[in-house]
C-alpha positions as CSV (number, residue, x, y, z in Angstrom):
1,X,32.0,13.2,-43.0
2,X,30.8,14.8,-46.3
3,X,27.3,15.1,-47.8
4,X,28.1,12.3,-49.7
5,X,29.1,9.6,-47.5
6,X,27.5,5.9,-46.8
7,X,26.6,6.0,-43.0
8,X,25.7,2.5,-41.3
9,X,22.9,2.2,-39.9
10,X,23.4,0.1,-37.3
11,X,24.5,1.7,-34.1
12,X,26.9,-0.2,-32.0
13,X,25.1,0.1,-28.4
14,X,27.4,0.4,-24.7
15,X,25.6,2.9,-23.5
16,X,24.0,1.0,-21.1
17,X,26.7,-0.3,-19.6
18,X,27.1,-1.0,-15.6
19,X,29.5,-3.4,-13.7
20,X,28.1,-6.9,-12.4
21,X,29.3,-6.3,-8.8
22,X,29.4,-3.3,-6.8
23,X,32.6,-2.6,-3.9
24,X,30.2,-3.9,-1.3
25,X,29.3,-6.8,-2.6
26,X,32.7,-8.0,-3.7
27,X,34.2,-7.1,-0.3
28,X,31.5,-9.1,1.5
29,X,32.2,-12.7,-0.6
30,X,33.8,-15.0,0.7
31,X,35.8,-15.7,-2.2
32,X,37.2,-12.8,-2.8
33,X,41.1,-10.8,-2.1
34,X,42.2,-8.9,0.9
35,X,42.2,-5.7,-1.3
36,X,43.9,-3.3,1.6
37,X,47.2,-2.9,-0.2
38,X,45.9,-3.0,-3.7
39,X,48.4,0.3,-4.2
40,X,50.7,0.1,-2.1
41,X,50.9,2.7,0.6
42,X,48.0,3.7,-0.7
43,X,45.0,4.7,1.7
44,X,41.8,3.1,1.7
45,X,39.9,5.7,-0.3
46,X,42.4,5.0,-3.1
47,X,42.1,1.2,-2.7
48,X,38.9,1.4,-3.0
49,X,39.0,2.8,-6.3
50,X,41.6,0.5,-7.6
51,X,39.2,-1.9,-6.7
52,X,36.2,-0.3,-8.8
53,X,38.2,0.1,-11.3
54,X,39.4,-3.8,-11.6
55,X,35.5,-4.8,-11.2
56,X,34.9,-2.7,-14.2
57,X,38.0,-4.3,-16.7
58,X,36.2,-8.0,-15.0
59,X,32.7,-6.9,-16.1
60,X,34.3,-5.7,-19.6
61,X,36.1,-8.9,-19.5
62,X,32.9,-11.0,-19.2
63,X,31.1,-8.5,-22.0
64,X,33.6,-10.0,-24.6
65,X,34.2,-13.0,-23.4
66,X,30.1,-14.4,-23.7
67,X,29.4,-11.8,-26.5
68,X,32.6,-12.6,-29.2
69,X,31.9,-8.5,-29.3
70,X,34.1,-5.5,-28.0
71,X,30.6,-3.2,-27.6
72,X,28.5,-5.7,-26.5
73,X,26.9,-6.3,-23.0
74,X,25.0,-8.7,-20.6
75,X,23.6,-5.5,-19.4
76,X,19.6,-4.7,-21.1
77,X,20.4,-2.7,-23.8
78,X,18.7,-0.6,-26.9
79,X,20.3,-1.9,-30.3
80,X,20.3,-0.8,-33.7
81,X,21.5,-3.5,-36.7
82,X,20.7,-4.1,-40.0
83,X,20.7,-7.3,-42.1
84,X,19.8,-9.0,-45.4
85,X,17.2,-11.6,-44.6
86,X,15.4,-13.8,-46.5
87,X,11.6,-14.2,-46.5
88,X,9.6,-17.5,-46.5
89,X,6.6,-18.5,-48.2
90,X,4.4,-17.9,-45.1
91,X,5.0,-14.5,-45.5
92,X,7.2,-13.9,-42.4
93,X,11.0,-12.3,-42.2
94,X,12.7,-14.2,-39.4
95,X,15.0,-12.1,-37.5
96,X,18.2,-13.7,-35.4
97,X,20.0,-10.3,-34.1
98,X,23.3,-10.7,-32.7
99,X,22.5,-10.5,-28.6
100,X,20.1,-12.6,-26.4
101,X,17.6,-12.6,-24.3
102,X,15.5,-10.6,-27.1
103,X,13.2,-8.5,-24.8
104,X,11.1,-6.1,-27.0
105,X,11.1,-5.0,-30.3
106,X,11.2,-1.1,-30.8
107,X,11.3,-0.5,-34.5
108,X,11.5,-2.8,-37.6
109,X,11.4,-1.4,-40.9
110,X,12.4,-3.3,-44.4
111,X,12.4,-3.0,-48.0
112,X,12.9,-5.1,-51.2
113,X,16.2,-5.6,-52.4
114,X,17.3,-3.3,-54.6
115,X,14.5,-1.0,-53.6
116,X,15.7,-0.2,-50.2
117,X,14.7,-0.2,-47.0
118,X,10.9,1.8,-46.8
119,X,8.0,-0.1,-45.3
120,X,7.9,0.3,-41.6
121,X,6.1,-3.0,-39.5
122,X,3.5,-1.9,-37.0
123,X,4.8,-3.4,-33.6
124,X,1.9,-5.3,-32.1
125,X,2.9,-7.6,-29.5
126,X,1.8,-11.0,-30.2
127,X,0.2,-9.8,-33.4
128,X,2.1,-9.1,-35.9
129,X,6.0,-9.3,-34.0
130,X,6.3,-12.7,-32.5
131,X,9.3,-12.4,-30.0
132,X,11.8,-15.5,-28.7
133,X,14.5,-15.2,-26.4
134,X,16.5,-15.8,-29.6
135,X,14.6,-14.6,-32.6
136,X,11.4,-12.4,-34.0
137,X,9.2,-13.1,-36.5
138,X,7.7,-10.5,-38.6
139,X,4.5,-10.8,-40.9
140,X,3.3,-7.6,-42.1
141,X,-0.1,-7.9,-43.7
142,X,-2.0,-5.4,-46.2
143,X,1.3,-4.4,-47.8
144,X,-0.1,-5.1,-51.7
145,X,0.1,-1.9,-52.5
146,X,3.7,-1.2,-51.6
147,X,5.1,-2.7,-54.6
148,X,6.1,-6.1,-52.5
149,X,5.6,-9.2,-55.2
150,X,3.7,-11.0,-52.3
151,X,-0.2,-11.8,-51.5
152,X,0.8,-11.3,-48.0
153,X,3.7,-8.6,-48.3
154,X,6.3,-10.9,-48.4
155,X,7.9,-13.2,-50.7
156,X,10.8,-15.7,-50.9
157,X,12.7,-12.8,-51.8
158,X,16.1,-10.9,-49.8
159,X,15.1,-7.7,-48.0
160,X,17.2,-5.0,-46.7
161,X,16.0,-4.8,-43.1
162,X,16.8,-2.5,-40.1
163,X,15.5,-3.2,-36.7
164,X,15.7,-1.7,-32.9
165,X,15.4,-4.2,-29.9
166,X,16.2,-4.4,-25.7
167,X,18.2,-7.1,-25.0
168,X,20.0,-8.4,-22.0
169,X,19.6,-8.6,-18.2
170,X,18.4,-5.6,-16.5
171,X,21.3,-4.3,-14.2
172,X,20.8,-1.0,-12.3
173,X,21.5,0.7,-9.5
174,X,19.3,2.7,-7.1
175,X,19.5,6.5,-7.8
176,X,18.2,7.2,-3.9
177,X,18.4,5.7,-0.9
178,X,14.6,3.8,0.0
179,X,12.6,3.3,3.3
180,X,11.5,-0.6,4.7
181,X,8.5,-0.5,3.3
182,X,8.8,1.1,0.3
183,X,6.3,0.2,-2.3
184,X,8.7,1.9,-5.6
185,X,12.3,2.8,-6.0
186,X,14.2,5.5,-8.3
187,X,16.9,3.5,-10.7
188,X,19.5,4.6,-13.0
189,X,17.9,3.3,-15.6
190,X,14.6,1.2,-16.4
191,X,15.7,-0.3,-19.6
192,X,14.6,-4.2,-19.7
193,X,12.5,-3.8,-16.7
194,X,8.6,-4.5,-17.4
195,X,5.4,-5.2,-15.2
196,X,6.3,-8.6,-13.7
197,X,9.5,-8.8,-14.3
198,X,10.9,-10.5,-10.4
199,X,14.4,-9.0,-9.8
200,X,16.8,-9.2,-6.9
201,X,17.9,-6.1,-4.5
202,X,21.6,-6.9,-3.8
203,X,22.4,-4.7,-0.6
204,X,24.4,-7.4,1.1
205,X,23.5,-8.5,3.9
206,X,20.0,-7.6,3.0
207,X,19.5,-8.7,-0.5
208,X,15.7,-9.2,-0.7
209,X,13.4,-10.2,-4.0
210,X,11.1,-7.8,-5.7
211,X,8.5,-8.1,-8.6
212,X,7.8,-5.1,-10.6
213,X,3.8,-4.1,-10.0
214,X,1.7,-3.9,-13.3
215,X,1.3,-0.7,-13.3
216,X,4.6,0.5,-14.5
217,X,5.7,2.0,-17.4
218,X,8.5,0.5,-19.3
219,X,12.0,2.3,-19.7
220,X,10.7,4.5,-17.3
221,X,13.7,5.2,-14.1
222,X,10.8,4.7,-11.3
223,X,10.1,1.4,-10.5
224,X,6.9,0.1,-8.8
225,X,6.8,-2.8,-6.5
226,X,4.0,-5.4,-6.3
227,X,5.1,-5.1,-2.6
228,X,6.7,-3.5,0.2
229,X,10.3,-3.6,0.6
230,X,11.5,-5.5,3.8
231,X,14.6,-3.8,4.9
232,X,16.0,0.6,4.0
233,X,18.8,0.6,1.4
234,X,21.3,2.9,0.6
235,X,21.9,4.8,-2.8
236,X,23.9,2.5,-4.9
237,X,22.3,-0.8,-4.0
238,X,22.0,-2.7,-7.3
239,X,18.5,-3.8,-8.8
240,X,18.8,-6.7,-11.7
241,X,17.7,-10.4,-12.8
242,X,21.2,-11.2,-14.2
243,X,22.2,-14.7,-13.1
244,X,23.8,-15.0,-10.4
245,X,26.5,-17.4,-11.9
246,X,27.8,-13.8,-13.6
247,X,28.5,-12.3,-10.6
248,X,30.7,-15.2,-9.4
249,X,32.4,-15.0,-12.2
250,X,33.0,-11.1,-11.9
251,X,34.2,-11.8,-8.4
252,X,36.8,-14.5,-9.9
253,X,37.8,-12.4,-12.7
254,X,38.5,-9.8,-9.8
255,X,40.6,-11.9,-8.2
256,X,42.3,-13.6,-11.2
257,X,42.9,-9.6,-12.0
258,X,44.4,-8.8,-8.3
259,X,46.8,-11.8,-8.8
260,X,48.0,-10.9,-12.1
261,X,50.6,-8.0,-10.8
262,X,52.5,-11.2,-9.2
263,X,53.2,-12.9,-12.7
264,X,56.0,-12.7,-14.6
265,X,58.2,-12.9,-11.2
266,X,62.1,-13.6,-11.2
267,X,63.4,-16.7,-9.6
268,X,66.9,-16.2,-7.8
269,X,69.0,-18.8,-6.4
270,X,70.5,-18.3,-2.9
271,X,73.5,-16.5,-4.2
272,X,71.4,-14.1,-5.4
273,X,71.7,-14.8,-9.1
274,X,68.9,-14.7,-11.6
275,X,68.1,-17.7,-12.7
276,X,65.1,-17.8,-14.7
277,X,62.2,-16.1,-15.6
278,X,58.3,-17.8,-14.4
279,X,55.8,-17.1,-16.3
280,X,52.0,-18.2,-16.5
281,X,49.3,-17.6,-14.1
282,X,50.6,-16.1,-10.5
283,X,49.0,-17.4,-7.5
284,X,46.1,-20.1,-8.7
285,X,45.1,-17.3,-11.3
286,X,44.7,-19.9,-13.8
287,X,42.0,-21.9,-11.8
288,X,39.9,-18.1,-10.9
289,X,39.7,-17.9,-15.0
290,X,38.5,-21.7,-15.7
291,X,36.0,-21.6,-13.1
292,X,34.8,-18.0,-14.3
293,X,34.5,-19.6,-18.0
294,X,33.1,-22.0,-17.1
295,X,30.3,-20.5,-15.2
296,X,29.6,-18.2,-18.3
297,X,29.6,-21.1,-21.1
298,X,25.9,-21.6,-20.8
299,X,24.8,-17.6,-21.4
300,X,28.0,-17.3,-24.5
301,X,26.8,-16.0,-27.8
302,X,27.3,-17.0,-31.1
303,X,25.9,-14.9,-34.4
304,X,25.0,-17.5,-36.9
305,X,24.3,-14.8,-39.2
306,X,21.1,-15.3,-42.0
């Protein structure tokens, strides 16, 4: 980079990132593989970890295949993008980022075009930032003075605009094992998590619901709970609202994975000879990826742009 290079200012967010099931829970459905021999002679510690390691290409999987997007994640996230967008004669810049569930707007800042972007909109929740699970509305006010050709700020003009907003499902794991009873919890992360929010503690078999008190603080890695937990759980034990029609579809990508390394086999006659090559999906993978698609159509994205 030198002094004198255009940097974007968006900032392509996977930070966040964390798988949709954990060992545990895949080992304990129903559905899923007998996953002793994933490696071959291999002992169970290191089947184990194949095993992560195939949830996490299924999670990645289901990333790209409902976001169109090779950084992009179910997982609640912070994102930075920019866009040109058009304002309307109420005064209002309507903003359709590229990821749903909006969840909170963190910073939006804007500018005429070919001014730049300058003016920075004061976040105030239902006052001037009106947020839907697909879209924000901005209306600055008192912006006369700023140079804007509006009464209100803004006109049916293009403006440069950059903006910072959570999106997603929060997904997290416990960072410390908890107590029955247990009125709060420490998390990897709090991002997407506010006062309210109802979430599910998957510790198979004792998944239990929570709702987060009012009293916590958002983004914040110690979570609250309105009340006491009913069973202990372990470090590891994963805290999230994602639907649960994602995790079925991690555990079939997981399997449609496991059942890939028989594809491709060669078909012999009984002599011995080669006779052809079969190809496709090995061992009803096909059917594990239609169901797993099909499960995710109804949360798949699609930017429509401005």
């Amino acid at each position: 980079m030198t002094t004198t290079s255009a940097i974007a200012p968006y900032i392509p967010t996977y930070g966040n990132w964390n798988t949709y099931l954990t060992v545990n829970e895949y080992l304990y459905a129903p559905t899923a593989m007998d996953t002793m021999n994933l490696i071959p002679g291999g002992d169970p510690t290191v089947n184990l970890q194949a095993l992560q390691e195939t949830i996490a290409r299924a999670s990645s999987w289901i990333d790209g295949y409902v976001t169109g997007s090779a950084y992009s994640t179910l997982n609640a996230s912070s994102n930075v993008e920019n866009a040109r967008v058009w304002g309307n004669r109420l005064g209002q810049l309507r903003i359709h980022p590229k990821l749903w569930p909006i969840l909170e707007v963190q910073s939006f800042t804007y500018g005429a075009i070919p001014t730049g972007v300058g003016s920075a909109a004061s976040i105030i929740s239902q006052g001037n930032i009106w947020i839907e699970p697909q879209e924000f509305i901005v209306a600055p006010s008192g912006l006369i003075g700023l140079g804007l050709n509006a009464p209100r700020g803004i006109g049916p003009q293009e403006y440069y605009c950059i903006y910072q907003y959570v999106n997603g499902f929060p997904n997290t794991t416990l960072s410390a094992s908890v107590a029955a009873g247990s009125f709060s919890a420490s998390v990897q992360s709090g991002l997407g998590v506010y006062p309210g929010t109802q979430m599910t503690l998957f510790d198979s078999p004792y998944d239990e619901q929570i709702t987060v008190a009012s009293n916590f603080t958002p983004d914040t890695a110690f979570i609250p709970f309105a009340t006491g937990l009913m069973y202990q759980h372990g470090a590891g034990a994963t805290l999230t609202n994602l639907p649960k029609s994602v995790k079925q579809a991690c555990i079939l990508a997981t399997t449609a994975f496991i059942k890939e390394r028989g594809s491709g086999a060669l078909i012999a006659a009984d002599i011995g000879e080669i006779t052809r090559t079969q190809s496709g999906f090995a061992q009803g993978a096909g059917g594990d990826w239609a169901q797993a698609k099909e499960l995710l159509n109804p949360l798949k994205q699609q930017y429509i742009g401005f």
